[in-house]
Short mmCIF file of C-alpha atoms and ligand atoms in Angstrom, two decimals:
data_model
loop_
_atom_site.label_atom_id
_atom_site.label_comp_id
_atom_site.label_asym_id
_atom_site.label_seq_id
_atom_site.Cartn_x
_atom_site.Cartn_y
_atom_site.Cartn_z
CA MET A 1 0.00 0.00 0.00
CA VAL A 2 1.24 3.46 -0.80
CA ASP A 3 1.88 5.54 2.25
CA THR A 4 -0.22 8.64 1.57
CA SER A 5 1.33 10.56 4.44
CA LEU A 6 4.35 10.88 2.18
CA ARG A 7 2.35 13.05 -0.21
CA ARG A 8 1.61 15.54 2.51
CA ARG A 9 5.13 16.73 2.99
CA SER A 10 6.36 18.31 6.14
CA VAL A 11 9.22 20.73 5.86
CA LEU A 12 11.86 18.04 5.54
CA GLY A 13 10.26 16.36 2.56
CA LEU A 14 10.76 19.33 0.29
CA PRO A 15 13.99 19.82 -1.63
CA LEU A 16 15.95 21.06 1.31
CA ALA A 17 17.55 24.11 -0.22
CA GLY A 18 16.65 26.25 2.76
CA LEU A 19 18.06 23.98 5.42
CA ALA A 20 21.47 24.27 6.97
CA VAL A 21 24.15 22.26 5.21
CA ALA A 22 27.59 21.24 6.43
CA GLY A 23 30.57 22.87 4.74
CA THR A 24 31.70 19.92 2.60
CA THR A 25 31.04 21.41 -0.84
CA GLN A 26 32.75 24.68 -0.07
CA ALA A 27 35.85 22.85 1.07
CA LEU A 28 35.90 20.90 -2.20
CA GLY A 29 35.29 23.93 -4.37
CA ALA A 30 38.85 23.95 -5.66
CA ALA A 31 38.68 20.40 -7.07
CA PRO A 32 40.06 20.17 -10.62
CA ARG A 33 37.31 20.07 -13.23
CA ALA A 34 39.59 19.10 -16.08
CA TYR A 35 41.60 16.07 -17.06
CA ALA A 36 44.43 16.53 -19.57
CA GLY A 37 42.98 19.90 -20.49
CA ALA A 38 39.43 18.71 -21.25
CA PRO A 39 36.46 18.64 -18.89
CA ALA A 40 36.31 15.26 -17.15
CA ILE A 41 32.53 15.37 -16.82
CA GLN A 42 30.32 16.94 -19.48
CA LYS A 43 26.94 17.34 -17.82
CA PRO A 44 26.23 20.31 -15.55
CA LEU A 45 26.94 19.68 -11.85
CA PRO A 46 24.88 22.28 -10.00
CA PRO A 47 26.20 22.49 -6.43
CA GLU A 48 22.72 21.99 -4.99
CA TRP A 49 22.57 18.55 -6.67
CA PHE A 50 26.19 17.38 -6.61
CA ILE A 51 29.36 17.31 -4.59
CA ASP A 52 32.07 17.81 -7.20
CA TYR A 53 35.38 15.94 -6.82
CA GLY A 54 36.80 16.85 -10.24
CA THR A 55 36.70 13.64 -12.30
CA ASN A 56 33.97 12.25 -10.00
CA ALA A 57 30.78 13.75 -8.60
CA GLU A 58 28.25 12.41 -6.11
CA THR A 59 24.55 13.05 -5.77
CA ARG A 60 23.57 15.07 -2.70
CA TRP A 61 21.07 13.06 -0.68
CA ASP A 62 19.37 16.26 0.48
CA SER A 63 18.53 16.98 -3.20
CA VAL A 64 16.86 13.60 -3.84
CA ASP A 65 13.16 14.10 -4.57
CA PRO A 66 11.20 11.72 -2.29
CA HIS A 67 8.44 11.55 -4.92
CA ARG A 68 10.71 10.21 -7.64
CA TYR A 69 11.81 6.59 -7.53
CA ALA A 70 14.41 6.38 -10.30
CA THR A 71 17.44 8.65 -10.47
CA PRO A 72 17.40 10.91 -13.55
CA GLN A 73 20.69 10.81 -15.43
CA SER A 74 21.03 14.55 -14.87
CA ARG A 75 21.32 13.77 -11.14
CA LEU A 76 23.21 10.48 -11.20
CA PHE A 77 26.72 10.28 -9.69
CA VAL A 78 29.65 10.08 -12.10
CA ARG A 79 32.81 8.07 -11.58
CA ASN A 80 35.44 8.55 -14.28
CA HIS A 81 38.98 7.18 -14.15
CA THR A 82 39.97 9.78 -16.76
CA ARG A 83 37.34 11.77 -18.63
CA THR A 84 34.16 11.27 -20.60
CA PRO A 85 35.03 10.53 -24.26
CA GLN A 86 33.13 11.86 -27.25
CA ILE A 87 31.85 8.86 -29.23
CA ASP A 88 29.98 8.96 -32.53
CA ALA A 89 27.12 6.46 -32.34
CA ALA A 90 26.91 6.11 -36.13
CA SER A 91 30.45 4.77 -36.49
CA TYR A 92 30.53 3.03 -33.09
CA ARG A 93 31.31 -0.70 -33.13
CA LEU A 94 31.42 -3.27 -30.34
CA ARG A 95 33.96 -6.04 -30.87
CA VAL A 96 33.27 -9.44 -29.29
CA PHE A 97 36.19 -11.86 -29.51
CA GLY A 98 38.29 -14.44 -27.68
CA ASP A 99 38.93 -18.19 -27.42
CA GLY A 100 35.61 -18.58 -25.62
CA LEU A 101 33.93 -18.20 -29.03
CA THR A 102 33.84 -20.87 -31.75
CA ASP A 103 35.63 -18.37 -34.00
CA PRO A 104 38.11 -16.53 -31.75
CA ALA A 105 38.32 -13.65 -34.24
CA GLY A 106 34.75 -12.95 -33.21
CA VAL A 107 32.28 -10.40 -34.51
CA THR A 108 31.69 -6.66 -34.56
CA LEU A 109 28.30 -5.04 -34.06
CA GLY A 110 27.02 -1.52 -34.56
CA LEU A 111 24.44 -0.01 -32.23
CA ALA A 112 21.56 -0.19 -34.73
CA GLU A 113 22.31 -3.83 -35.49
CA LEU A 114 22.44 -4.67 -31.80
CA GLN A 115 19.06 -3.01 -31.27
CA ARG A 116 17.53 -4.72 -34.31
CA ARG A 117 18.89 -8.20 -33.81
CA PHE A 118 18.17 -8.87 -30.14
CA ARG A 119 15.15 -8.57 -27.89
CA THR A 120 15.06 -5.31 -25.91
CA VAL A 121 14.73 -5.72 -22.16
CA GLU A 122 14.22 -3.26 -19.33
CA VAL A 123 15.81 -3.82 -15.94
CA THR A 124 15.63 -1.59 -12.87
CA SER A 125 18.71 -1.84 -10.69
CA VAL A 126 20.73 -0.03 -8.10
CA HIS A 127 23.88 1.46 -9.60
CA GLU A 128 26.57 2.09 -7.00
CA CYS A 129 30.29 2.70 -6.66
CA THR A 130 32.26 0.19 -4.56
CA GLY A 131 33.68 3.07 -2.54
CA ASN A 132 30.33 4.66 -1.70
CA GLY A 133 30.39 5.81 1.94
CA ARG A 134 34.22 5.71 2.03
CA SER A 135 34.51 9.01 3.99
CA PHE A 136 32.83 7.33 6.97
CA PHE A 137 35.87 5.09 7.53
CA ASP A 138 37.45 8.40 8.57
CA VAL A 139 34.50 10.41 9.91
CA GLN A 140 32.89 7.61 11.88
CA GLN A 141 35.65 5.06 12.48
CA GLY A 142 38.72 7.30 12.66
CA THR A 143 40.80 5.56 9.96
CA LYS A 144 40.97 7.28 6.61
CA ALA A 145 40.94 5.13 3.48
CA SER A 146 42.47 6.33 0.22
CA GLY A 147 40.28 7.34 -2.70
CA THR A 148 37.42 9.74 -3.34
CA GLN A 149 35.89 10.67 0.00
CA TRP A 150 32.30 9.89 -1.03
CA THR A 151 29.59 10.41 1.52
CA LEU A 152 26.64 8.17 0.52
CA GLY A 153 25.75 9.69 -2.84
CA ALA A 154 27.72 7.44 -5.22
CA VAL A 155 24.52 5.51 -5.88
CA GLY A 156 21.31 5.73 -7.88
CA THR A 157 18.54 3.51 -9.19
CA VAL A 158 18.14 3.33 -12.95
CA THR A 159 15.75 1.59 -15.32
CA TRP A 160 18.07 0.43 -18.08
CA GLN A 161 17.10 -0.32 -21.67
CA GLY A 162 19.28 -2.79 -23.52
CA VAL A 163 19.78 -6.37 -24.56
CA ARG A 164 20.83 -9.46 -22.67
CA LEU A 165 24.54 -10.09 -22.83
CA ARG A 166 23.76 -13.83 -23.02
CA ASP A 167 21.73 -13.33 -26.22
CA VAL A 168 24.66 -11.54 -27.83
CA LEU A 169 27.24 -14.09 -26.63
CA ARG A 170 25.20 -17.05 -27.90
CA TRP A 171 24.69 -15.38 -31.25
CA ALA A 172 28.45 -14.70 -31.37
CA GLY A 173 29.15 -18.44 -30.95
CA LEU A 174 29.75 -18.90 -27.21
CA ARG A 175 31.60 -22.11 -26.35
CA SER A 176 30.37 -24.23 -23.45
CA ASP A 177 33.84 -24.09 -21.82
CA ALA A 178 34.00 -20.27 -21.65
CA VAL A 179 34.58 -19.13 -18.06
CA SER A 180 35.35 -15.41 -18.13
CA VAL A 181 34.15 -12.24 -19.90
CA GLN A 182 35.95 -8.91 -19.86
CA GLY A 183 34.55 -5.57 -20.97
CA SER A 184 36.92 -2.79 -21.95
CA GLY A 185 36.11 0.94 -22.25
CA LEU A 186 36.87 3.39 -25.06
CA ASP A 187 37.94 6.14 -22.67
CA ASP A 188 41.62 7.12 -22.38
CA GLU A 189 44.11 4.63 -20.98
CA TYR A 190 44.46 4.99 -17.24
CA VAL A 191 47.81 6.20 -15.93
CA ASP A 192 48.41 5.80 -12.20
CA LYS A 193 51.56 7.42 -10.73
CA GLY A 194 53.31 7.24 -14.08
CA GLU A 195 52.27 3.65 -14.81
CA ASN A 196 50.03 3.10 -17.85
CA LEU A 197 47.50 0.41 -16.99
CA GLY A 198 45.70 0.51 -20.32
CA ARG A 199 41.99 0.75 -20.93
CA VAL A 200 39.60 0.54 -17.99
CA ARG A 201 38.56 -3.13 -18.07
CA ARG A 202 37.41 -5.81 -15.68
CA PRO A 203 36.61 -9.51 -16.06
CA PHE A 204 33.62 -11.28 -14.54
CA PRO A 205 32.43 -14.88 -14.42
CA ILE A 206 30.46 -16.38 -17.31
CA ALA A 207 27.66 -17.20 -14.83
CA LYS A 208 26.88 -13.49 -14.39
CA ALA A 209 27.08 -12.98 -18.16
CA LEU A 210 24.54 -15.76 -18.69
CA ASP A 211 22.31 -14.55 -15.86
CA ASP A 212 21.27 -10.88 -15.86
CA ALA A 213 24.13 -8.84 -17.40
CA LEU A 214 22.99 -6.25 -19.94
CA LEU A 215 24.38 -4.24 -22.78
CA ALA A 216 22.50 -1.00 -22.16
CA TRP A 217 22.00 1.99 -24.42
CA GLY A 218 19.22 3.64 -22.44
CA ALA A 219 18.53 4.91 -18.93
CA ASN A 220 14.99 5.73 -17.80
CA GLY A 221 13.83 5.68 -21.43
CA GLU A 222 16.45 8.06 -22.80
CA PRO A 223 19.77 7.46 -24.55
CA LEU A 224 22.69 7.24 -22.16
CA LEU A 225 24.28 10.60 -21.47
CA PRO A 226 27.94 10.82 -22.57
CA ASP A 227 29.04 10.73 -18.91
CA HIS A 228 27.13 7.50 -18.29
CA GLY A 229 28.53 5.47 -21.17
CA TYR A 230 26.99 6.64 -24.45
CA PRO A 231 26.37 4.92 -26.71
CA LEU A 232 26.63 1.51 -24.94
CA ARG A 233 27.70 0.24 -21.53
CA LEU A 234 27.71 -2.97 -19.58
CA VAL A 235 25.33 -3.22 -16.62
CA LEU A 236 25.84 -5.96 -14.04
CA PRO A 237 22.82 -5.54 -11.74
CA GLY A 238 23.66 -5.65 -8.02
CA TRP A 239 27.41 -5.69 -8.64
CA VAL A 240 30.13 -3.17 -7.84
CA GLY A 241 29.93 -0.16 -10.18
CA ILE A 242 33.32 -0.89 -11.79
CA ALA A 243 31.79 -4.04 -13.32
CA SER A 244 29.49 -1.86 -15.44
CA ILE A 245 32.06 -0.72 -18.01
CA LYS A 246 31.03 2.48 -19.80
CA TRP A 247 31.69 3.30 -23.50
CA LEU A 248 32.07 -0.40 -24.09
CA GLY A 249 34.49 -1.04 -26.96
CA GLU A 250 35.38 -4.68 -26.55
CA LEU A 251 34.17 -7.83 -24.91
CA GLN A 252 36.69 -10.62 -24.54
CA VAL A 253 35.32 -14.11 -23.91
CA SER A 254 37.83 -16.59 -22.54
CA THR A 255 38.16 -20.28 -21.63
CA SER A 256 40.68 -19.31 -18.92
CA GLU A 257 40.34 -16.85 -16.04
CA LEU A 258 41.05 -13.29 -17.16
CA THR A 259 42.52 -10.69 -14.84
CA SER A 260 43.03 -6.95 -14.93
CA PRO A 261 44.29 -4.42 -12.38
CA TRP A 262 40.60 -3.63 -11.78
CA ASN A 263 39.97 -7.02 -10.23
CA THR A 264 43.40 -7.79 -8.75
CA ARG A 265 44.94 -4.50 -7.58
CA TRP A 266 41.69 -2.62 -7.05
CA TYR A 267 38.14 -3.67 -6.17
CA ASN A 268 39.55 -6.71 -4.43
CA ILE A 269 39.51 -7.63 -0.72
CA GLY A 270 41.04 -11.12 -0.62
CA GLY A 271 39.24 -11.77 -3.92
CA PRO A 272 37.55 -9.72 -6.65
CA LEU A 273 34.52 -7.87 -5.28
CA GLY A 274 31.16 -8.74 -6.81
CA VAL A 275 27.78 -8.19 -5.15
CA ASN A 276 27.28 -4.88 -3.35
CA PRO A 277 26.48 -4.83 0.40
CA VAL A 278 23.47 -3.28 2.19
CA ARG A 279 23.40 0.48 2.76
CA SER A 280 20.94 3.19 3.83
CA ALA A 281 20.73 6.97 3.57
CA TRP A 282 18.48 9.73 4.92
CA GLU A 283 17.19 12.28 2.40
CA LEU A 284 18.62 15.05 4.53
CA PRO A 285 21.74 17.17 4.73
CA ARG A 286 24.05 16.39 7.60
CA ASP A 287 23.32 18.80 10.45
CA ALA A 288 19.84 19.49 9.02
CA GLN A 289 17.66 21.68 11.22
CA VAL A 290 14.48 20.00 12.41
CA PRO A 291 11.71 22.00 14.12
CA ALA A 292 11.35 21.19 17.82
CA GLY A 293 8.04 20.06 19.26
CA ARG A 294 6.40 19.39 15.89
CA THR A 295 5.73 16.26 13.88
CA THR A 296 8.19 15.73 11.05
CA VAL A 297 8.17 12.97 8.45
CA LEU A 298 11.74 11.85 7.79
CA THR A 299 12.45 9.90 4.61
CA GLY A 300 15.28 7.81 3.23
CA ARG A 301 16.20 4.83 1.08
CA SER A 302 17.93 1.49 1.55
CA TRP A 303 19.38 -0.93 -0.98
CA SER A 304 21.33 -4.14 -1.35
CA GLY A 305 23.13 -5.72 -4.27
CA ALA A 306 21.81 -9.18 -3.42
CA ALA A 307 18.08 -8.92 -2.84
CA PRO A 308 15.23 -6.50 -2.22
CA ILE A 309 15.05 -4.82 1.19
CA ALA A 310 12.94 -6.72 3.71
CA ARG A 311 12.97 -4.24 6.60
CA VAL A 312 14.50 -1.01 7.81
CA ASP A 313 14.88 -0.10 11.48
CA VAL A 314 15.46 3.50 12.47
CA SER A 315 16.62 5.29 15.59
CA THR A 316 16.33 9.00 16.35
CA ASP A 317 18.25 8.82 19.63
CA GLY A 318 21.68 7.69 18.54
CA GLY A 319 20.80 3.99 18.62
CA ALA A 320 19.25 3.73 22.11
CA THR A 321 15.82 2.76 20.76
CA TRP A 322 14.72 1.45 17.36
CA GLN A 323 11.47 1.31 15.43
CA PRO A 324 10.61 -0.16 12.05
CA ALA A 325 10.39 2.43 9.27
CA ARG A 326 7.38 2.39 6.91
CA LEU A 327 8.48 0.89 3.59
CA ARG A 328 7.00 2.14 0.35
CA PRO A 329 6.38 -0.40 -2.39
CA ALA A 330 8.46 0.07 -5.55
CA PRO A 331 6.55 1.42 -8.52
CA GLY A 332 5.89 -1.53 -10.83
CA PRO A 333 5.72 -3.37 -13.03
CA ARG A 334 9.31 -4.29 -13.57
CA THR A 335 10.66 -7.25 -15.44
CA GLU A 336 13.73 -8.20 -13.44
CA GLY A 337 16.42 -6.88 -11.16
CA HIS A 338 15.63 -4.64 -8.24
CA GLY A 339 16.09 -1.07 -7.19
CA TRP A 340 16.19 0.55 -3.79
CA THR A 341 13.40 0.84 -1.23
CA ARG A 342 12.02 4.16 -0.05
CA TRP A 343 10.96 4.47 3.57
CA ALA A 344 9.58 7.01 6.01
CA HIS A 345 9.53 7.60 9.73
CA THR A 346 7.30 10.05 11.60
CA TRP A 347 9.21 11.85 14.32
CA HIS A 348 6.87 13.16 17.00
CA ALA A 349 7.80 16.33 18.89
CA PRO A 350 11.57 15.94 19.24
CA GLU A 351 13.33 17.73 22.08
CA PRO A 352 15.63 20.63 21.16
CA GLY A 353 19.30 19.77 20.82
CA ARG A 354 21.60 17.61 18.76
CA HIS A 355 20.28 14.18 17.75
CA GLU A 356 21.67 11.31 15.72
CA LEU A 357 19.52 9.52 13.19
CA LEU A 358 20.38 5.92 12.32
CA ALA A 359 18.89 3.54 9.76
CA ARG A 360 19.69 -0.17 9.48
CA ALA A 361 18.34 -2.20 6.58
CA THR A 362 18.04 -5.95 6.15
CA ASP A 363 17.56 -7.58 2.77
CA LEU A 364 15.49 -10.65 1.83
CA HIS A 365 18.64 -12.80 2.07
CA GLY A 366 19.06 -11.75 5.71
CA ARG A 367 22.10 -9.55 5.01
CA THR A 368 22.13 -6.46 7.19
CA GLN A 369 24.30 -3.49 8.18
CA PRO A 370 26.87 -3.82 10.98
CA ASP A 371 27.77 -1.12 13.52
CA VAL A 372 31.35 -1.09 12.27
CA ALA A 373 32.50 -1.67 8.69
CA THR A 374 35.59 -3.79 8.08
CA PHE A 375 38.49 -1.50 7.26
CA ASN A 376 40.44 -1.97 4.05
CA PRO A 377 43.04 0.50 2.74
CA ASN A 378 41.08 1.37 -0.41
CA GLY A 379 37.89 1.94 1.56
CA TYR A 380 35.52 -0.39 -0.26
CA PHE A 381 32.16 -1.60 1.02
CA PHE A 382 31.50 0.84 3.89
CA ASP A 383 28.23 -0.78 4.91
CA ALA A 384 27.99 0.17 8.60
CA VAL A 385 25.00 2.12 9.88
CA VAL A 386 25.86 5.79 9.34
CA ARG A 387 25.23 8.16 12.25
CA HIS A 388 23.45 11.18 10.78
CA PRO A 389 23.54 14.29 12.99
CA VAL A 390 20.60 16.74 12.99
CA MET A 391 19.88 19.84 15.07
CA VAL A 392 16.42 20.17 16.61
CA ALA A 393 15.55 23.78 17.39
N1 MTE B 401 35.10 2.76 -19.29
C1 MTE B 401 34.89 3.04 -17.99
N2 MTE B 401 33.92 2.37 -17.36
C2 MTE B 401 33.67 2.62 -16.06
C3 MTE B 401 34.45 3.54 -15.31
C4 MTE B 401 35.47 4.25 -16.02
O1 MTE B 401 36.18 5.11 -15.48
N3 MTE B 401 35.67 3.96 -17.37
N4 MTE B 401 34.21 3.73 -13.98
C5 MTE B 401 33.55 2.61 -13.29
C6 MTE B 401 33.14 2.88 -11.93
S1 MTE B 401 34.34 2.75 -10.75
C7 MTE B 401 31.82 3.11 -11.61
S2 MTE B 401 31.35 3.30 -9.99
C8 MTE B 401 30.79 3.27 -12.64
C9 MTE B 401 30.16 4.63 -12.56
O2 MTE B 401 29.16 4.78 -13.54
P1 MTE B 401 28.50 6.21 -13.79
O3 MTE B 401 29.59 7.22 -13.92
O4 MTE B 401 27.65 6.05 -15.01
O5 MTE B 401 27.63 6.51 -12.58
O6 MTE B 401 31.30 3.09 -13.96
C10 MTE B 401 32.32 2.14 -14.08
N5 MTE B 401 32.64 1.95 -15.46
MO1 MO B 402 33.26 2.81 -8.67
#
């Protein structure tokens, strides 16, 4: 049932432009907006929607519209290793090759042919960077991890339009002994501290390729924006964002395990990272002002890479007491995959002073959020419950 109280917004449900916001964006104002002389990100990044890190930008949770389920591309986070390339869709070709095909020389496909030849599918899924929440290793646990200091905005939910990777692989002559597939991007080669690591690329198991992996050209019914992979990207629903290679130029199919620095050196904690953990966020700025003595409806969202969210428990007193949040059903119908879950909590007449809001989600597989996230030097998978300070006055 749709929670109608969510339509009758209290002050905190509105886009929170008027509320007090912590100084994070100002401090980051000097971030470089260019890579090798060209803008790294092409779409506008208005400061009320994004925190700008230069080649990356995260969505501000206090700008998320509680009435809108999917994330518009104009508001979706961007994570670029180098910069968004300019690709001409008319001359674009995807090359599929490797010893995992009956003819290892493989095939090439243009966008129009791909769209004509295979059945179009639509899948709604959470799209999230592995490092989402990384800043909380420092802010909440006192040990800083290296990498972009994302708060919780390196995530969105998108309804993708595309074709099944398995349909394309079978048409291309997939061998039954293929084990590994690797997508490679058409963006510039990635140079890290003087070392050229080549194109951004990452292998994944054939099982995921034959399950729900997509080759997507659309997001929420529109062509991909340049920053999000135009004209074609991989989408591995529920998996770490790096698996969803943008500006897909090549797909290598192999009968032996493939590796790349993106599954050995990075995005690896004792093994290549796959399915995303459970996380939650409040649709509020940190240090938001909440009116004392009144009733306020607080909203947020939770998501998991493995399964839909089963329940969300919230605390408005720093974790002393907990209550279940009201979950909103996802707007249907959807074919496959799953997005995030919106929820609400009515806060009755809070006392003036500083309070900490907490939200802990559990998914249908029983995975939940710990109090403390396991530290790793690159700051992946911060899945602990985030303590969200607000000021009641
Ligand atoms: N070709 C290419 N693909 C890429 C990347 C990249 O830099 N180049 N970044 C990856 C990472 S780390 C993430 S989190 C997602 C981000 O996708 P988005 O920018 O569309 O939100 O794309 C992935 N695919
Ligand atoms: Mo990422």
